[in-house]
Every structure is written in structure tokens, then in C-alpha cells.
Amino acid sequence: MSVDVLKRAGLFIVFALAQVMFLGRIHLFGCATPLLYVYFVILFPRNYPKWAILLWSFSLGLIIDIFFNTPGLAAATMTLLAVVQPYYLEMFVSREDFEELKPTMKNLGVVKYLYYSIVLTLLYCVVFFTLESFSFFDLGEWLRCVIGSTAITLVLILTFESVTSRQQ
């Protein structure tokens, strides 16, 4: 096995355990839930095989679905995010950048990384909560869940990103 697969498997386990054991039980103001496992998809480097991104993301979503009894919800949304991520990342990197560029705050710059992570996290939350409610009957509740979960997830992602960029 390659070192990358082992690192990715370790991250997979850490994100799954963190969400299942701790973060999934947090519901600030009854609607904002941190969905830190989205960061797993954000971390995939440039030119990583698209089939591998899909497989890893679907698997993590499936694990989350199994533990939170949301049949297919997280798996479908993580798979959608895995489809979008490689193409969206290309918008932020130039052709001259090296092939295995990792999307970090240090590599992309603060502003580009913020746009990159905000859009992917917002996309995840919009699709996730739309599929969960399956209607726009209570638009206010849906908006609170999307905005609250996006905000708290972004705070966690940016916190982890700033900590890991200082260690490198």
C-alpha cells in the first residue's frame, strides 16, 4: 500500500469517528450542526484520480448514513461534492502550479482558500438539508440549518487549516 492511501485511511477514520462520536451530537440553536467530514473532500489534491475521490467520499458518506440513520443522504451529497471538487479546484490554480498541489491556505492564499472552502461547504449544506427536508415548506428552518451549519463547519475547517499550516 502506498503512504497516501494509509494517510487517507487515517483521515477517513478520524473524520468518521469525530462526526459520529462528538460533532453529530451538537445542534447549536436546534439547527446548526458541524459537518467537519466535508473537509475530507476539500483536502483532495490536484490531479488525484477522480474515481478515488468518488470512492472515498461515497464511503465516508455511507458510514455517516449508517450511524445517523439517514439512508443515502450523506452518501449522495458527499458523492456530489466529490464530482464537483476537482473541477472547482482547477479554477483556483494556474497551469504552472505543480501537478500534486494540495488545496491549503498556504498554497492557494487566504482569499482563494476562503472562496474555495466556502462554496464547497455551502454546496454541501444546501444539498444535504434540501434532501433532508425534501421540501421548502419551512423555508426559515431550512435557511437556519444551511447558514448555521455552513458557518460552524467553516469555522472548524479554517481552525484546522490554520493549525496545520503553522505546523508545516
Coordinates of N, CA and C in Angstrom, one line a residue, residues 4 19 36 48 58-59 64 68 71 73 84 88 92 95 103 109 114 118 124 128 135 138 156-158 161 168:
D4 N 0.1 7.4 0.7 CA -1.0 8.2 0.6 C -2.3 7.5 0.9
Q19 N -17.1 12.8 13.7 CA -18.5 13.1 13.4 C -19.5 12.2 14.2
L36 N -17.9 18.4 9.8 CA -16.5 18.5 9.6 C -16.0 17.6 8.5
Y48 N -5.6 14.2 -8.3 CA -5.9 12.9 -7.6 C -6.9 12.2 -8.5
F58 N -17.9 8.7 -1.2 CA -19.1 7.9 -1.0 C -19.0 7.0 0.2
S59 N -17.8 6.4 0.4 CA -17.7 5.5 1.6 C -17.8 6.3 2.9
I64 N -21.4 7.7 7.6 CA -22.1 8.7 8.3 C -23.6 8.3 8.3
F68 N -26.1 7.6 11.5 CA -27.1 8.6 11.8 C -28.4 8.3 11.2
P71 N -30.7 7.3 5.4 CA -30.4 6.4 4.3 C -30.0 7.1 3.0
L73 N -28.4 9.9 2.4 CA -28.4 11.3 2.4 C -27.0 11.9 2.3
V84 N -17.8 17.6 -8.0 CA -17.6 19.0 -8.2 C -16.1 19.4 -7.8
Y88 N -13.8 22.3 -9.6 CA -13.8 23.6 -8.9 C -12.4 24.0 -8.4
F92 N -8.9 27.7 -9.2 CA -8.1 28.4 -8.2 C -6.6 28.2 -8.4
R95 N -2.0 26.9 -14.4 CA -1.5 25.7 -15.1 C 0.0 25.5 -14.8
P103 N -4.8 21.6 -1.8 CA -5.5 22.9 -1.6 C -5.5 23.3 -0.1
G109 N -3.5 30.6 -0.9 CA -3.6 32.0 -0.4 C -4.9 32.0 0.4
L114 N -10.5 30.7 1.1 CA -11.8 31.0 1.7 C -12.9 30.8 0.7
I118 N -15.6 27.9 1.2 CA -17.0 28.4 1.5 C -18.0 27.8 0.5
Y124 N -22.5 21.7 -0.1 CA -22.8 20.5 0.7 C -24.0 20.7 1.6
F128 N -27.5 18.9 1.2 CA -27.8 18.0 2.4 C -29.2 18.3 3.0
S135 N -38.5 19.4 1.0 CA -39.5 20.4 0.7 C -39.0 21.7 1.2
D138 N -40.9 24.8 5.3 CA -40.5 25.7 6.3 C -39.1 26.3 5.9
L156 N -14.7 25.5 11.9 CA -13.9 24.3 12.2 C -12.8 24.1 11.1
I157 N -13.2 24.2 9.9 CA -12.3 23.9 8.8 C -11.2 24.9 8.8
L158 N -11.5 26.2 9.0 CA -10.5 27.2 9.0 C -9.6 27.1 10.2
E161 N -7.3 24.2 9.4 CA -6.4 24.7 8.4 C -5.3 25.6 8.9
Q168 N 3.5 23.1 9.5 CA 4.3 22.8 8.3 C 5.4 23.7 8.1

